[in-house]
Structure formats: C-alpha cells, structure tokens
Amino acid sequence: MSKTDIWKDAAAIATAIDAMAVALAELLKTRHVVDPLMIGIHTGGVWVADRLHERLGLTEPLGHLDISFYRDDFTRIGMHPQVRPSYLPVGVDDRHLILVDDVIQSGRTIRAALNVLFDYGRPASVILVTLAEREGRELPIAPDVVGFRAQLGHAEQVKLSGPEPLLMLRGDTPRKPGGKGERHDTHA
C-alpha cells in the first residue's frame, strides 16, 4: 500500500476480537465442537488467532500455517517468498479446526490454506474466522465469524499491522505503469 491511514485502532480491534470470541464460543457450542484445534495463517492470522486462543481458553497449543508454496499467484510474486515454518501441534485427521486469518478478500489465501491442511490429513470440519472481510470474493469461500466488514474503493486495501499493537491500516494500492492495479496485499 502506498499512502495508509489507521482504519481501526488497537482498542477497536481488541473490542472486535472480544466479540469474535463470544460469537465463536457460541458457534462451537451450537455445532457441539469440543477441543478444537486453532490454526492461524502467517502472519496476521497468527496474531489474531493468538488473542482468540487466549480468550477462548483452548487447551491445544496454537497451530501456525504458512501457505507460501500453495498460493496460486506464486509465479507472480517471485521465487523468493517470505517462507515461515508451519506448526501443527497435533494431527488434523478427524479434528475440528478453527482457521484464522486477518483479512479475506478473494478467498484465494483460504483456498491455499485448506490445501495445506488437507496435505496434513482430513479434518472433521473447518470453521473460518477473519478479523476483516471485504468485497472482491473470487471463490465461494465465506467466513463463519467476522470482526469487521470493510466497504472500500476499488483501489483500496486493508492490512493488519502488528503484532503490538494491532492496527488495521487502510490505503490505496499503487498503480503499475499502464494503469493496471498491482496487488501488494497477501490476502488475495
């Protein structure tokens, strides 16, 4: 993003995460899910998941997922992605999972994350939680729990900054020569 402003400050994000934890606890109860495994998508999803994990008092350690090599735009972002190790503290076979990301737009990051998870095994279910949702979905993927719904202009993006404090930034996407927009977010 070129010029950015704070869209949601740390207090607004903390309030949203509190509300998300309440909604998620209710959803888990409604679906009769006991001892779910929470997994955050690097990087912002891990920051959000860490806070939700604490608020829910989950007993399993928090999992971290890197999707760098599963992205369908891997060839466009270059051969030097910022790769971090994935960590799943237990197997995913027949487990109820809570997958957490910071922003969902097109759904492609979530598709990649699901591909990674299914390489580890076959979960019983996956609940999707995102701090922010914005228009622009390209795949039929929708979160079960959302903190904020962003109404943005065509060239605008939102991005989570953190880990301390968590801030949601809003800004314009830089333009490539020739007028076509260039994506700089990792939440396509």
PDB file of C-alpha atoms in Angstrom:
ATOM      1  CA  MET A   1       0.000   0.000   0.000  1.00  0.00           C
ATOM      2  CA  SER A   2       1.288   3.454  -0.736  1.00  0.00           C
ATOM      3  CA  LYS A   3      -0.448   6.043   1.479  1.00  0.00           C
ATOM      4  CA  THR A   4      -2.043   4.460   4.547  1.00  0.00           C
ATOM      5  CA  ASP A   5      -4.209   5.621   7.402  1.00  0.00           C
ATOM      6  CA  ILE A   6      -5.295   3.812  10.536  1.00  0.00           C
ATOM      7  CA  TRP A   7      -8.706   2.338   9.763  1.00  0.00           C
ATOM      8  CA  LYS A   8      -9.168   0.517  13.109  1.00  0.00           C
ATOM      9  CA  ASP A   9      -7.039   1.268  16.153  1.00  0.00           C
ATOM     10  CA  ALA A  10      -5.863  -1.177  18.829  1.00  0.00           C
ATOM     11  CA  ALA A  11      -8.899  -0.556  21.056  1.00  0.00           C
ATOM     12  CA  ALA A  12     -11.352  -1.185  18.193  1.00  0.00           C
ATOM     13  CA  ILE A  13      -9.504  -4.366  17.258  1.00  0.00           C
ATOM     14  CA  ALA A  14      -9.492  -5.609  20.873  1.00  0.00           C
ATOM     15  CA  THR A  15     -13.252  -4.970  21.079  1.00  0.00           C
ATOM     16  CA  ALA A  16     -13.805  -6.805  17.786  1.00  0.00           C
ATOM     17  CA  ILE A  17     -11.701  -9.774  18.915  1.00  0.00           C
ATOM     18  CA  ASP A  18     -13.692  -9.923  22.172  1.00  0.00           C
ATOM     19  CA  ALA A  19     -16.934 -10.027  20.163  1.00  0.00           C
ATOM     20  CA  MET A  20     -15.461 -12.612  17.790  1.00  0.00           C
ATOM     21  CA  ALA A  21     -14.509 -14.821  20.756  1.00  0.00           C
ATOM     22  CA  VAL A  22     -18.097 -14.671  22.062  1.00  0.00           C
ATOM     23  CA  ALA A  23     -19.535 -15.471  18.615  1.00  0.00           C
ATOM     24  CA  LEU A  24     -17.025 -18.281  18.094  1.00  0.00           C
ATOM     25  CA  ALA A  25     -17.740 -19.820  21.506  1.00  0.00           C
ATOM     26  CA  GLU A  26     -21.462 -19.794  20.669  1.00  0.00           C
ATOM     27  CA  LEU A  27     -20.816 -21.362  17.248  1.00  0.00           C
ATOM     28  CA  LEU A  28     -18.673 -24.110  18.809  1.00  0.00           C
ATOM     29  CA  LYS A  29     -21.436 -24.811  21.329  1.00  0.00           C
ATOM     30  CA  THR A  30     -24.129 -24.876  18.625  1.00  0.00           C
ATOM     31  CA  ARG A  31     -22.080 -27.293  16.497  1.00  0.00           C
ATOM     32  CA  HIS A  32     -21.161 -29.432  19.542  1.00  0.00           C
ATOM     33  CA  VAL A  33     -17.444 -28.933  18.890  1.00  0.00           C
ATOM     34  CA  VAL A  34     -15.210 -29.861  21.821  1.00  0.00           C
ATOM     35  CA  ASP A  35     -11.428 -29.302  21.953  1.00  0.00           C
ATOM     36  CA  PRO A  36     -10.958 -27.679  18.540  1.00  0.00           C
ATOM     37  CA  LEU A  37      -7.504 -27.035  17.143  1.00  0.00           C
ATOM     38  CA  MET A  38      -6.972 -23.361  16.292  1.00  0.00           C
ATOM     39  CA  ILE A  39      -4.605 -22.556  13.428  1.00  0.00           C
ATOM     40  CA  GLY A  40      -3.506 -19.069  12.361  1.00  0.00           C
ATOM     41  CA  ILE A  41      -2.331 -18.252   8.849  1.00  0.00           C
ATOM     42  CA  HIS A  42       1.036 -16.431   8.863  1.00  0.00           C
ATOM     43  CA  THR A  43       1.420 -13.622   9.695  1.00  0.00           C
ATOM     44  CA  GLY A  44      -1.602 -11.562  10.679  1.00  0.00           C
ATOM     45  CA  GLY A  45      -3.805 -14.598  11.143  1.00  0.00           C
ATOM     46  CA  VAL A  46      -1.412 -15.895  13.802  1.00  0.00           C
ATOM     47  CA  TRP A  47      -1.609 -12.567  15.651  1.00  0.00           C
ATOM     48  CA  VAL A  48      -5.428 -12.687  15.660  1.00  0.00           C
ATOM     49  CA  ALA A  49      -5.515 -16.417  16.491  1.00  0.00           C
ATOM     50  CA  ASP A  50      -3.171 -15.906  19.456  1.00  0.00           C
ATOM     51  CA  ARG A  51      -5.623 -13.449  21.004  1.00  0.00           C
ATOM     52  CA  LEU A  52      -8.693 -15.585  20.250  1.00  0.00           C
ATOM     53  CA  HIS A  53      -6.944 -18.699  21.567  1.00  0.00           C
ATOM     54  CA  GLU A  54      -6.269 -16.936  24.873  1.00  0.00           C
ATOM     55  CA  ARG A  55      -9.809 -15.537  25.192  1.00  0.00           C
ATOM     56  CA  LEU A  56     -11.383 -18.942  24.499  1.00  0.00           C
ATOM     57  CA  GLY A  57      -9.023 -20.752  26.879  1.00  0.00           C
ATOM     58  CA  LEU A  58      -8.322 -23.510  24.341  1.00  0.00           C
ATOM     59  CA  THR A  59      -6.226 -26.389  25.674  1.00  0.00           C
ATOM     60  CA  GLU A  60      -4.399 -27.475  22.499  1.00  0.00           C
ATOM     61  CA  PRO A  61      -1.395 -25.339  21.520  1.00  0.00           C
ATOM     62  CA  LEU A  62      -1.972 -22.831  18.723  1.00  0.00           C
ATOM     63  CA  GLY A  63      -1.013 -24.006  15.242  1.00  0.00           C
ATOM     64  CA  HIS A  64       0.686 -21.800  12.628  1.00  0.00           C
ATOM     65  CA  LEU A  65       0.279 -22.299   8.883  1.00  0.00           C
ATOM     66  CA  ASP A  66       2.465 -20.997   6.069  1.00  0.00           C
ATOM     67  CA  ILE A  67       0.860 -21.108   2.635  1.00  0.00           C
ATOM     68  CA  SER A  68       3.659 -19.546   0.565  1.00  0.00           C
ATOM     69  CA  PHE A  69       4.178 -22.501  -1.775  1.00  0.00           C
ATOM     70  CA  TYR A  70       0.435 -23.180  -2.117  1.00  0.00           C
ATOM     71  CA  ARG A  71      -0.538 -19.746  -3.438  1.00  0.00           C
ATOM     72  CA  ASP A  72      -1.895 -19.739  -6.995  1.00  0.00           C
ATOM     73  CA  ASP A  73      -0.017 -16.474  -7.645  1.00  0.00           C
ATOM     74  CA  PHE A  74       3.338 -17.948  -6.559  1.00  0.00           C
ATOM     75  CA  THR A  75       4.862 -17.366 -10.004  1.00  0.00           C
ATOM     76  CA  ARG A  76       3.686 -13.741  -9.992  1.00  0.00           C
ATOM     77  CA  ILE A  77       5.112 -12.863  -6.563  1.00  0.00           C
ATOM     78  CA  GLY A  78       8.541 -14.244  -7.440  1.00  0.00           C
ATOM     79  CA  MET A  79      10.764 -17.062  -6.374  1.00  0.00           C
ATOM     80  CA  HIS A  80      11.739 -15.502  -3.029  1.00  0.00           C
ATOM     81  CA  PRO A  81       8.605 -15.542  -0.893  1.00  0.00           C
ATOM     82  CA  GLN A  82       8.902 -14.930   2.829  1.00  0.00           C
ATOM     83  CA  VAL A  83       8.542 -18.538   3.981  1.00  0.00           C
ATOM     84  CA  ARG A  84       7.963 -19.451   7.623  1.00  0.00           C
ATOM     85  CA  PRO A  85       7.611 -22.945   9.037  1.00  0.00           C
ATOM     86  CA  SER A  86       4.160 -24.375   9.599  1.00  0.00           C
ATOM     87  CA  TYR A  87       3.494 -25.866  13.015  1.00  0.00           C
ATOM     88  CA  LEU A  88       0.583 -28.150  13.773  1.00  0.00           C
ATOM     89  CA  PRO A  89       0.854 -29.441  17.355  1.00  0.00           C
ATOM     90  CA  VAL A  90      -1.339 -32.492  16.698  1.00  0.00           C
ATOM     91  CA  GLY A  91      -2.677 -34.365  13.688  1.00  0.00           C
ATOM     92  CA  VAL A  92      -5.674 -32.895  11.869  1.00  0.00           C
ATOM     93  CA  ASP A  93      -7.387 -36.185  10.956  1.00  0.00           C
ATOM     94  CA  ASP A  94     -10.964 -36.154  12.281  1.00  0.00           C
ATOM     95  CA  ARG A  95     -10.263 -32.947  14.261  1.00  0.00           C
ATOM     96  CA  HIS A  96     -12.455 -29.865  14.303  1.00  0.00           C
ATOM     97  CA  LEU A  97     -10.281 -26.958  13.181  1.00  0.00           C
ATOM     98  CA  ILE A  98     -10.619 -23.198  13.562  1.00  0.00           C
ATOM     99  CA  LEU A  99      -8.722 -21.499  10.735  1.00  0.00           C
ATOM    100  CA  VAL A 100      -7.934 -17.825  11.433  1.00  0.00           C
ATOM    101  CA  ASP A 101      -6.786 -15.104   9.037  1.00  0.00           C
ATOM    102  CA  ASP A 102      -6.644 -11.349   9.340  1.00  0.00           C
ATOM    103  CA  VAL A 103      -8.310 -10.268   6.055  1.00  0.00           C
ATOM    104  CA  ILE A 104     -10.360 -12.136   3.473  1.00  0.00           C
ATOM    105  CA  GLN A 105     -10.908 -10.677   0.043  1.00  0.00           C
ATOM    106  CA  SER A 106     -10.843 -13.029  -2.952  1.00  0.00           C
ATOM    107  CA  GLY A 107     -10.721 -16.253  -0.918  1.00  0.00           C
ATOM    108  CA  ARG A 108      -7.527 -17.469  -2.549  1.00  0.00           C
ATOM    109  CA  THR A 109      -5.446 -17.375   0.643  1.00  0.00           C
ATOM    110  CA  ILE A 110      -8.058 -19.535   2.384  1.00  0.00           C
ATOM    111  CA  ARG A 111      -8.147 -21.951  -0.572  1.00  0.00           C
ATOM    112  CA  ALA A 112      -4.375 -22.311  -0.300  1.00  0.00           C
ATOM    113  CA  ALA A 113      -4.612 -22.831   3.478  1.00  0.00           C
ATOM    114  CA  LEU A 114      -7.217 -25.568   3.024  1.00  0.00           C
ATOM    115  CA  ASN A 115      -4.920 -27.285   0.519  1.00  0.00           C
ATOM    116  CA  VAL A 116      -2.076 -27.214   3.061  1.00  0.00           C
ATOM    117  CA  LEU A 117      -4.344 -28.583   5.814  1.00  0.00           C
ATOM    118  CA  PHE A 118      -5.585 -31.433   3.632  1.00  0.00           C
ATOM    119  CA  ASP A 119      -1.978 -32.380   2.898  1.00  0.00           C
ATOM    120  CA  TYR A 120      -1.692 -32.995   6.674  1.00  0.00           C
ATOM    121  CA  GLY A 121      -4.896 -35.055   6.867  1.00  0.00           C
ATOM    122  CA  ARG A 122      -8.692 -34.953   6.679  1.00  0.00           C
ATOM    123  CA  PRO A 123     -10.283 -32.709   9.310  1.00  0.00           C
ATOM    124  CA  ALA A 124     -13.800 -33.361  10.600  1.00  0.00           C
ATOM    125  CA  SER A 125     -14.677 -29.699   9.980  1.00  0.00           C
ATOM    126  CA  VAL A 126     -13.101 -26.282   9.449  1.00  0.00           C
ATOM    127  CA  ILE A 127     -14.533 -23.092  10.908  1.00  0.00           C
ATOM    128  CA  LEU A 128     -13.209 -19.947   9.215  1.00  0.00           C
ATOM    129  CA  VAL A 129     -12.632 -16.812  11.296  1.00  0.00           C
ATOM    130  CA  THR A 130     -11.356 -13.494   9.907  1.00  0.00           C
ATOM    131  CA  LEU A 131     -10.763 -10.152  11.560  1.00  0.00           C
ATOM    132  CA  ALA A 132     -11.836  -8.250   8.423  1.00  0.00           C
ATOM    133  CA  GLU A 133     -13.859  -9.146   5.361  1.00  0.00           C
ATOM    134  CA  ARG A 134     -14.034  -7.040   2.247  1.00  0.00           C
ATOM    135  CA  GLU A 135     -15.724  -7.299  -1.127  1.00  0.00           C
ATOM    136  CA  GLY A 136     -13.941  -8.905  -4.060  1.00  0.00           C
ATOM    137  CA  ARG A 137     -14.592 -12.615  -3.499  1.00  0.00           C
ATOM    138  CA  GLU A 138     -13.436 -14.726  -6.447  1.00  0.00           C
ATOM    139  CA  LEU A 139     -14.068 -18.117  -4.840  1.00  0.00           C
ATOM    140  CA  PRO A 140     -17.123 -19.412  -2.950  1.00  0.00           C
ATOM    141  CA  ILE A 141     -15.469 -19.126   0.469  1.00  0.00           C
ATOM    142  CA  ALA A 142     -17.066 -17.232   3.348  1.00  0.00           C
ATOM    143  CA  PRO A 143     -16.005 -16.793   6.979  1.00  0.00           C
ATOM    144  CA  ASP A 144     -18.164 -18.131   9.815  1.00  0.00           C
ATOM    145  CA  VAL A 145     -17.078 -15.364  12.212  1.00  0.00           C
ATOM    146  CA  VAL A 146     -16.015 -11.835  11.145  1.00  0.00           C
ATOM    147  CA  GLY A 147     -14.825  -8.859  13.180  1.00  0.00           C
ATOM    148  CA  PHE A 148     -15.208  -6.051  10.622  1.00  0.00           C
ATOM    149  CA  ARG A 149     -16.807  -5.716   7.204  1.00  0.00           C
ATOM    150  CA  ALA A 150     -14.930  -3.177   5.100  1.00  0.00           C
ATOM    151  CA  GLN A 151     -16.572  -1.107   2.384  1.00  0.00           C
ATOM    152  CA  LEU A 152     -13.619   0.068   0.309  1.00  0.00           C
ATOM    153  CA  GLY A 153     -12.989   1.725  -3.014  1.00  0.00           C
ATOM    154  CA  HIS A 154     -11.755  -0.391  -5.919  1.00  0.00           C
ATOM    155  CA  ALA A 155      -8.073   0.512  -5.416  1.00  0.00           C
ATOM    156  CA  GLU A 156      -8.159   0.420  -1.599  1.00  0.00           C
ATOM    157  CA  GLN A 157      -6.801  -2.345   0.609  1.00  0.00           C
ATOM    158  CA  VAL A 158      -6.774  -3.098   4.317  1.00  0.00           C
ATOM    159  CA  LYS A 159      -3.806  -4.650   6.071  1.00  0.00           C
ATOM    160  CA  LEU A 160      -3.155  -5.697   9.649  1.00  0.00           C
ATOM    161  CA  SER A 161      -0.061  -4.236  11.268  1.00  0.00           C
ATOM    162  CA  GLY A 162       1.370  -5.752  14.423  1.00  0.00           C
ATOM    163  CA  PRO A 163       1.946  -7.718  16.498  1.00  0.00           C
ATOM    164  CA  GLU A 164       1.947  -4.973  19.164  1.00  0.00           C
ATOM    165  CA  PRO A 165      -0.184  -3.015  18.862  1.00  0.00           C
ATOM    166  CA  LEU A 166      -2.561  -4.495  16.321  1.00  0.00           C
ATOM    167  CA  LEU A 167      -3.690  -1.793  13.900  1.00  0.00           C
ATOM    168  CA  MET A 168      -5.795  -2.172  10.759  1.00  0.00           C
ATOM    169  CA  LEU A 169      -4.427   0.091   8.037  1.00  0.00           C
ATOM    170  CA  ARG A 170      -6.376   1.322   5.027  1.00  0.00           C
ATOM    171  CA  GLY A 171      -4.753   2.663   1.887  1.00  0.00           C
ATOM    172  CA  ASP A 172      -4.586   2.837  -1.868  1.00  0.00           C
ATOM    173  CA  THR A 173      -2.910   0.136  -3.904  1.00  0.00           C
ATOM    174  CA  PRO A 174      -0.053   1.539  -6.016  1.00  0.00           C
ATOM    175  CA  ARG A 175      -0.681   1.510  -9.757  1.00  0.00           C
ATOM    176  CA  LYS A 176       1.588  -0.141 -12.299  1.00  0.00           C
ATOM    177  CA  PRO A 177       2.645   1.866 -15.326  1.00  0.00           C
ATOM    178  CA  GLY A 178      -0.145   1.493 -17.852  1.00  0.00           C
ATOM    179  CA  GLY A 179      -2.908   1.953 -15.277  1.00  0.00           C
ATOM    180  CA  LYS A 180      -3.424  -1.596 -14.035  1.00  0.00           C
ATOM    181  CA  GLY A 181      -3.603  -2.097 -10.263  1.00  0.00           C
ATOM    182  CA  GLU A 182      -0.837  -4.052  -8.581  1.00  0.00           C
ATOM    183  CA  ARG A 183      -1.654  -6.147  -5.543  1.00  0.00           C
ATOM    184  CA  HIS A 184       0.591  -5.698  -2.562  1.00  0.00           C
ATOM    185  CA  ASP A 185      -1.529  -7.480  -0.012  1.00  0.00           C
ATOM    186  CA  THR A 186      -1.089 -11.111   0.914  1.00  0.00           C
ATOM    187  CA  HIS A 187      -4.816 -11.519   1.322  1.00  0.00           C
ATOM    188  CA  ALA A 188      -5.924 -12.111  -2.210  1.00  0.00           C
TER     189      ALA A 188
END
